PDB file of C-alpha atoms in Angstrom:
ATOM      1  CA  MET A 267       5.136 -15.862   5.860  1.00 50.00           C
ATOM      2  CA  LEU A 268       4.969 -13.816   9.042  1.00 52.00           C
ATOM      3  CA  VAL A 269       8.347 -12.369   9.986  1.00 57.00           C
ATOM      4  CA  ASN A 270       7.156 -10.964  13.322  1.00 85.00           C
ATOM      5  CA  PRO A 271       4.072  -9.071  14.597  1.00 94.00           C
ATOM      6  CA  TYR A 272       5.113  -5.965  12.665  1.00 95.00           C
ATOM      7  CA  SER A 273       6.032  -7.323   9.226  1.00 94.00           C
ATOM      8  CA  TYR A 274       5.281 -10.079   6.751  1.00 92.00           C
ATOM      9  CA  MET A 275       5.989 -11.098   3.169  1.00 87.00           C
ATOM     10  CA  ALA A 276       3.438 -10.138   0.499  1.00 86.00           C
ATOM     11  CA  GLN A 277       3.861  -9.957  -3.284  1.00 80.00           C
ATOM     12  CA  HIS A 278       7.507 -11.003  -2.873  1.00 77.00           C
ATOM     13  CA  ARG A 279       8.435  -8.053  -0.699  1.00 86.00           C
ATOM     14  CA  LEU A 280       8.802  -7.129   2.924  1.00 90.00           C
ATOM     15  CA  THR A 281       5.571  -5.504   4.102  1.00 94.00           C
ATOM     16  CA  LEU A 282       5.119  -3.487   7.295  1.00 96.00           C
ATOM     17  CA  GLN A 283       2.021  -3.141   9.424  1.00 96.00           C
ATOM     18  CA  CYS A 284       1.180   0.551   9.724  1.00 94.00           C
ATOM     19  CA  GLY A 285      -1.568   0.834  12.341  1.00 93.00           C
ATOM     20  CA  PRO A 286      -5.333   0.310  12.706  1.00 95.00           C
ATOM     21  CA  ALA A 287      -6.996   3.364  11.102  1.00 97.00           C
ATOM     22  CA  LEU A 288      -9.078   2.587   7.998  1.00 97.00           C
ATOM     23  CA  PRO A 289     -11.276   4.582   5.591  1.00 97.00           C
ATOM     24  CA  ALA A 290     -13.487   1.548   4.841  1.00 97.00           C
ATOM     25  CA  ALA A 291     -15.379  -1.222   6.603  1.00 94.00           C
ATOM     26  CA  GLN A 292     -12.695  -3.879   6.108  1.00 96.00           C
ATOM     27  CA  SER A 293      -8.944  -3.960   5.799  1.00 96.00           C
ATOM     28  CA  LEU A 294      -7.356  -4.950   2.504  1.00 96.00           C
ATOM     29  CA  LEU A 295      -6.037  -8.054   4.266  1.00 95.00           C
ATOM     30  CA  GLN A 296      -9.606  -9.093   5.017  1.00 95.00           C
ATOM     31  CA  LEU A 297     -10.668  -8.453   1.427  1.00 94.00           C
ATOM     32  CA  ALA A 298      -7.696 -10.519   0.281  1.00 94.00           C
ATOM     33  CA  GLY A 299      -8.897 -13.429   2.429  1.00 93.00           C
ATOM     34  CA  GLN A 300      -6.078 -13.195   4.980  1.00 92.00           C
ATOM     35  CA  PRO A 301      -7.827 -12.718   8.345  1.00 91.00           C
ATOM     36  CA  ASP A 302      -5.366 -15.073  10.058  1.00 90.00           C
ATOM     37  CA  LEU A 303      -2.449 -12.874   9.056  1.00 91.00           C
ATOM     38  CA  GLN A 304      -4.311  -9.785  10.213  1.00 92.00           C
ATOM     39  CA  ALA A 305      -4.952 -11.389  13.610  1.00 92.00           C
ATOM     40  CA  GLN A 306      -1.211 -11.963  14.097  1.00 93.00           C
ATOM     41  CA  LEU A 307      -0.198  -8.354  13.461  1.00 94.00           C
ATOM     42  CA  ALA A 308       0.341  -5.877  16.279  1.00 93.00           C
ATOM     43  CA  PRO A 309      -2.368  -3.203  16.018  1.00 91.00           C
ATOM     44  CA  ALA A 310      -0.342  -0.050  16.667  1.00 94.00           C
ATOM     45  CA  PRO A 311       3.399  -0.345  16.012  1.00 96.00           C
ATOM     46  CA  THR A 312       5.883   2.412  16.716  1.00 97.00           C
ATOM     47  CA  ALA A 313       8.496   3.563  14.226  1.00 97.00           C
ATOM     48  CA  GLN A 314      11.227   1.977  16.342  1.00 97.00           C
ATOM     49  CA  GLN A 315       9.415  -1.371  16.368  1.00 96.00           C
ATOM     50  CA  LEU A 316       9.073  -1.248  12.592  1.00 96.00           C
ATOM     51  CA  LEU A 317      12.718  -0.353  12.102  1.00 96.00           C
ATOM     52  CA  ALA A 318      13.661  -3.300  14.313  1.00 94.00           C
ATOM     53  CA  ALA A 319      11.386  -5.566  12.244  1.00 93.00           C
ATOM     54  CA  ILE A 320      13.050  -4.402   9.035  1.00 92.00           C
ATOM     55  CA  GLU A 321      16.500  -5.070  10.465  1.00 90.00           C
ATOM     56  CA  GLN A 322      15.418  -8.520  11.639  1.00 89.00           C
ATOM     57  CA  ALA A 323      14.168  -9.355   8.154  1.00 87.00           C
ATOM     58  CA  TYR A 324      17.407  -8.204   6.529  1.00 84.00           C
ATOM     59  CA  GLN A 325      19.466 -10.196   9.038  1.00 84.00           C
ATOM     60  CA  ALA A 326      17.326 -13.242   8.240  1.00 80.00           C
ATOM     61  CA  GLY A 327      18.318 -13.002   4.564  1.00 73.00           C
ATOM     62  CA  TYR A 328      15.894 -10.585   2.941  1.00 70.00           C
ATOM     63  CA  GLU A 329      18.820  -8.483   1.721  1.00 60.00           C
ATOM     64  CA  GLN A 330      20.227 -11.415  -0.249  1.00 62.00           C
ATOM     65  CA  GLN A 331      16.806 -12.005  -1.821  1.00 56.00           C
ATOM     66  CA  ALA A 332      16.355  -8.310  -2.549  1.00 48.00           C
ATOM     67  CA  SER A 333      19.691  -8.090  -4.340  1.00 51.00           C
ATOM     68  CA  THR A 334      18.567 -10.676  -6.893  1.00 49.00           C
ATOM     69  CA  GLU A 335      15.002 -11.769  -7.609  1.00 45.00           C
ATOM     70  CA  PHE A 336      13.320  -9.152  -5.427  1.00 46.00           C
ATOM     71  CA  GLU A 337      15.638  -6.269  -6.253  1.00 51.00           C
ATOM     72  CA  LEU A 338      12.913  -3.894  -7.377  1.00 48.00           C
ATOM     73  CA  GLN A 339      10.295  -4.919  -4.807  1.00 71.00           C
ATOM     74  CA  GLY A 340      11.765  -3.135  -1.802  1.00 84.00           C
ATOM     75  CA  LEU A 341       9.577  -2.285   1.165  1.00 92.00           C
ATOM     76  CA  ALA A 342       5.794  -2.001   1.297  1.00 96.00           C
ATOM     77  CA  ILE A 343       3.646  -0.438   4.014  1.00 97.00           C
ATOM     78  CA  ALA A 344       0.132  -1.820   4.354  1.00 96.00           C
ATOM     79  CA  GLY A 345      -1.210  -4.238   6.961  1.00 93.00           C
ATOM     80  CA  VAL A 346      -4.365  -3.881   9.035  1.00 94.00           C
ATOM     81  CA  GLY A 347      -4.828  -0.161   8.451  1.00 96.00           C
ATOM     82  CA  ASP A 348      -4.236   2.302   5.639  1.00 98.00           C
ATOM     83  CA  PRO A 349      -0.816   3.999   5.513  1.00 98.00           C
ATOM     84  CA  LEU A 350      -2.310   7.245   4.173  1.00 98.00           C
ATOM     85  CA  LEU A 351      -4.035   7.593   7.557  1.00 97.00           C
ATOM     86  CA  HIS A 352      -0.742   7.109   9.415  1.00 97.00           C
ATOM     87  CA  THR A 353       1.406   9.892   7.985  1.00 97.00           C
ATOM     88  CA  ALA A 354       2.837  10.783  11.416  1.00 97.00           C
ATOM     89  CA  LEU A 355       4.237   7.253  11.657  1.00 97.00           C
ATOM     90  CA  LEU A 356       5.576   7.456   8.090  1.00 98.00           C
ATOM     91  CA  ALA A 357       7.298  10.749   8.941  1.00 98.00           C
ATOM     92  CA  GLN A 358       9.178   9.026  11.764  1.00 97.00           C
ATOM     93  CA  LEU A 359       9.848   5.743   9.970  1.00 97.00           C
ATOM     94  CA  LEU A 360      10.835   6.560   6.410  1.00 97.00           C
ATOM     95  CA  PRO A 361      13.676   9.061   6.908  1.00 96.00           C
ATOM     96  CA  ALA A 362      15.341   6.638   9.324  1.00 95.00           C
ATOM     97  CA  PHE A 363      14.816   3.713   6.939  1.00 94.00           C
ATOM     98  CA  LYS A 364      16.146   5.650   3.945  1.00 92.00           C
ATOM     99  CA  ALA A 365      19.224   6.641   5.943  1.00 92.00           C
ATOM    100  CA  GLN A 366      19.938   2.974   6.659  1.00 88.00           C
ATOM    101  CA  ARG A 367      18.950   1.406   3.322  1.00 85.00           C
ATOM    102  CA  HIS A 368      19.857   3.666   0.420  1.00 82.00           C
ATOM    103  CA  GLY A 369      18.030   3.055  -2.835  1.00 83.00           C
ATOM    104  CA  VAL A 370      15.383   0.635  -1.543  1.00 86.00           C
ATOM    105  CA  PRO A 371      12.024   1.650  -3.043  1.00 90.00           C
ATOM    106  CA  VAL A 372       9.053   2.212  -0.728  1.00 95.00           C
ATOM    107  CA  THR A 373       5.469   1.402  -1.755  1.00 96.00           C
ATOM    108  CA  LEU A 374       2.275   2.310   0.094  1.00 98.00           C
ATOM    109  CA  VAL A 375      -0.682  -0.052  -0.390  1.00 98.00           C
ATOM    110  CA  SER A 376      -3.863   1.910   0.191  1.00 98.00           C
ATOM    111  CA  TYR A 377      -7.530   2.500  -0.535  1.00 98.00           C
ATOM    112  CA  GLY A 378      -6.553   5.961  -1.798  1.00 98.00           C
ATOM    113  CA  LEU A 379      -9.588   7.580  -0.173  1.00 98.00           C
ATOM    114  CA  VAL A 380      -8.244  11.097   0.254  1.00 97.00           C
ATOM    115  CA  ALA A 381     -10.076  14.420   0.264  1.00 97.00           C
ATOM    116  CA  PRO A 382      -9.265  16.247  -3.005  1.00 97.00           C
ATOM    117  CA  ALA A 383      -8.417  19.471  -1.168  1.00 97.00           C
ATOM    118  CA  GLY A 384      -5.672  17.754   0.804  1.00 97.00           C
ATOM    119  CA  ALA A 385      -4.373  15.442  -1.901  1.00 98.00           C
ATOM    120  CA  PRO A 386      -1.680  17.712  -3.440  1.00 98.00           C
ATOM    121  CA  ALA A 387      -0.094  18.450  -0.056  1.00 98.00           C
ATOM    122  CA  LEU A 388      -0.228  14.772   0.900  1.00 98.00           C
ATOM    123  CA  CYS A 389       1.469  13.752  -2.345  1.00 98.00           C
ATOM    124  CA  GLN A 390       4.174  16.355  -1.782  1.00 98.00           C
ATOM    125  CA  GLN A 391       4.710  15.025   1.741  1.00 98.00           C
ATOM    126  CA  LEU A 392       4.965  11.444   0.484  1.00 98.00           C
ATOM    127  CA  THR A 393       7.517  12.477  -2.140  1.00 97.00           C
ATOM    128  CA  GLU A 394       9.589  14.328   0.453  1.00 96.00           C
ATOM    129  CA  LEU A 395       9.503  11.235   2.690  1.00 96.00           C
ATOM    130  CA  GLY A 396      10.906   9.088  -0.123  1.00 95.00           C
ATOM    131  CA  VAL A 397       7.805   7.170  -1.158  1.00 96.00           C
ATOM    132  CA  GLU A 398       8.222   6.071  -4.768  1.00 94.00           C
ATOM    133  CA  LYS A 399       5.123   3.996  -5.422  1.00 96.00           C
ATOM    134  CA  LEU A 400       1.437   3.847  -4.549  1.00 98.00           C
ATOM    135  CA  GLU A 401      -0.702   0.754  -5.080  1.00 98.00           C
ATOM    136  CA  LEU A 402      -4.364   1.759  -4.856  1.00 98.00           C
ATOM    137  CA  TYR A 403      -7.362  -0.561  -4.577  1.00 98.00           C
ATOM    138  CA  LEU A 404      -9.678  -0.110  -7.571  1.00 98.00           C
ATOM    139  CA  PRO A 405     -12.301  -2.902  -7.565  1.00 97.00           C
ATOM    140  CA  ALA A 406     -15.086  -1.174  -9.532  1.00 97.00           C
ATOM    141  CA  THR A 407     -15.668   1.197 -12.438  1.00 97.00           C
ATOM    142  CA  ASN A 408     -18.612   3.215 -11.090  1.00 97.00           C
ATOM    143  CA  PRO A 409     -19.794   4.686  -7.761  1.00 98.00           C
ATOM    144  CA  PRO A 410     -22.582   2.171  -6.918  1.00 97.00           C
ATOM    145  CA  ALA A 411     -20.391  -0.850  -7.574  1.00 97.00           C
ATOM    146  CA  TYR A 412     -17.534   0.728  -5.635  1.00 97.00           C
ATOM    147  CA  GLN A 413     -19.815   1.476  -2.689  1.00 97.00           C
ATOM    148  CA  GLN A 414     -20.951  -2.142  -2.621  1.00 96.00           C
ATOM    149  CA  ALA A 415     -17.426  -3.545  -2.892  1.00 95.00           C
ATOM    150  CA  VAL A 416     -15.658  -1.245  -0.423  1.00 97.00           C
ATOM    151  CA  HIS A 417     -18.246   0.192   1.985  1.00 97.00           C
ATOM    152  CA  PRO A 418     -16.143   3.318   2.519  1.00 98.00           C
ATOM    153  CA  THR A 419     -16.545   5.184   5.785  1.00 96.00           C
ATOM    154  CA  GLN A 420     -14.996   8.367   4.416  1.00 93.00           C
ATOM    155  CA  HIS A 421     -14.986   9.659   0.836  1.00 97.00           C
ATOM    156  CA  GLY A 422     -15.769   7.375  -2.099  1.00 97.00           C
ATOM    157  CA  PHE A 423     -15.251   6.489  -5.747  1.00 98.00           C
ATOM    158  CA  SER A 424     -14.866  10.047  -7.051  1.00 98.00           C
ATOM    159  CA  GLU A 425     -12.270  10.906  -4.392  1.00 98.00           C
ATOM    160  CA  LEU A 426     -10.288   7.758  -5.241  1.00 98.00           C
ATOM    161  CA  CYS A 427     -10.302   8.628  -8.936  1.00 98.00           C
ATOM    162  CA  GLN A 428      -9.202  12.182  -8.204  1.00 98.00           C
ATOM    163  CA  PHE A 429      -6.417  10.952  -5.940  1.00 98.00           C
ATOM    164  CA  ILE A 430      -5.089   8.572  -8.596  1.00 98.00           C
ATOM    165  CA  HIS A 431      -4.936  11.506 -11.003  1.00 98.00           C
ATOM    166  CA  THR A 432      -3.375  13.881  -8.461  1.00 98.00           C
ATOM    167  CA  ALA A 433      -0.741  11.391  -7.302  1.00 98.00           C
ATOM    168  CA  SER A 434       0.211  10.538 -10.870  1.00 98.00           C
ATOM    169  CA  ASP A 435       0.553  14.212 -11.737  1.00 97.00           C
ATOM    170  CA  ALA A 436       2.723  14.668  -8.642  1.00 97.00           C
ATOM    171  CA  GLY A 437       5.243  12.200 -10.045  1.00 96.00           C
ATOM    172  CA  LEU A 438       4.436   9.201  -7.874  1.00 97.00           C
ATOM    173  CA  HIS A 439       4.464   5.795  -9.557  1.00 97.00           C
ATOM    174  CA  VAL A 440       0.794   4.821  -9.219  1.00 98.00           C
ATOM    175  CA  SER A 441      -0.628   1.404  -9.984  1.00 98.00           C
ATOM    176  CA  CYS A 442      -4.096   0.067  -9.226  1.00 98.00           C
ATOM    177  CA  PHE A 443      -5.210  -3.410  -8.228  1.00 98.00           C
ATOM    178  CA  ALA A 444      -8.172  -5.639  -7.483  1.00 97.00           C
ATOM    179  CA  PHE A 445      -8.392  -9.084  -5.952  1.00 96.00           C
ATOM    180  CA  ALA A 446      -9.274 -12.214  -7.929  1.00 93.00           C
ATOM    181  CA  PRO A 447     -11.795 -13.183  -9.130  1.00 92.00           C
ATOM    182  CA  CYS A 448     -12.095 -10.011 -11.188  1.00 91.00           C
ATOM    183  CA  ARG A 449     -14.654  -9.982 -13.993  1.00 88.00           C
ATOM    184  CA  GLN A 450     -13.969  -6.438 -15.194  1.00 94.00           C
ATOM    185  CA  ALA A 451     -10.201  -6.506 -15.480  1.00 96.00           C
ATOM    186  CA  ALA A 452     -10.143  -4.948 -18.958  1.00 97.00           C
ATOM    187  CA  GLU A 453     -12.497  -2.126 -17.944  1.00 97.00           C
ATOM    188  CA  LEU A 454     -10.618  -1.491 -14.705  1.00 98.00           C
ATOM    189  CA  ARG A 455      -7.292  -1.442 -16.533  1.00 98.00           C
ATOM    190  CA  ALA A 456      -8.654   1.109 -18.999  1.00 98.00           C
ATOM    191  CA  LEU A 457     -10.015   3.288 -16.178  1.00 98.00           C
ATOM    192  CA  ALA A 458      -6.750   3.130 -14.240  1.00 98.00           C
ATOM    193  CA  ARG A 459      -4.772   4.152 -17.320  1.00 98.00           C
ATOM    194  CA  GLU A 460      -7.212   6.962 -18.098  1.00 98.00           C
ATOM    195  CA  LEU A 461      -6.738   8.342 -14.580  1.00 98.00           C
ATOM    196  CA  GLY A 462      -2.952   8.281 -14.936  1.00 98.00           C
ATOM    197  CA  ALA A 463      -1.974   5.001 -13.281  1.00 98.00           C
ATOM    198  CA  ARG A 464       0.867   3.126 -14.926  1.00 97.00           C
ATOM    199  CA  ALA A 465      -0.553  -0.349 -14.413  1.00 97.00           C
ATOM    200  CA  PHE A 466      -3.486  -2.413 -13.171  1.00 98.00           C
ATOM    201  CA  MET A 467      -2.974  -5.774 -11.451  1.00 96.00           C
ATOM    202  CA  VAL A 468      -5.290  -8.592 -10.412  1.00 97.00           C
ATOM    203  CA  ILE A 469      -3.898 -10.133  -7.221  1.00 95.00           C
ATOM    204  CA  GLU A 470      -4.595 -13.830  -6.737  1.00 88.00           C
TER     205      GLU A 470
END
């Protein structure tokens, strides 16, 4: 369900569009088979527009849902682009959101394609901004299969694996996911756990 051009419901939680920048050929929405949703989202929202979208969703009843069934789902940031490439927007958005909505967990849904040299500082920044969870796309167990599945435009399988490990060590709650159909779920779950992720999910 589309709330407005800046937010939508996904995985039983309010999800914000973060901007257009991507580290791969396609957005996660495209890979999930949701091009219609992607087409309805504004390409480059401001922090104020996102805060207004959050408030609209809460006024429309999301707060009542969140206090019961969706209590632990909170807010996700994903959309057309990758939130790890929009840290300036996160730095404006999240402190203001946390000041308004105490205790609501924030999750970033991302490819996790981060240069190893910059990963520790990025994880520290995310922690300081109040990000609790990372959900990282892990569709393959080796570099050739990952290259074929993702077509990354920057970094690749080894950088993703290193980032999962670094983020987990930094104290972030990391989980990995792939989209159905997924023939290697057991192998992917084992890899995710080995790298330090707490869970692996197959999203229908």
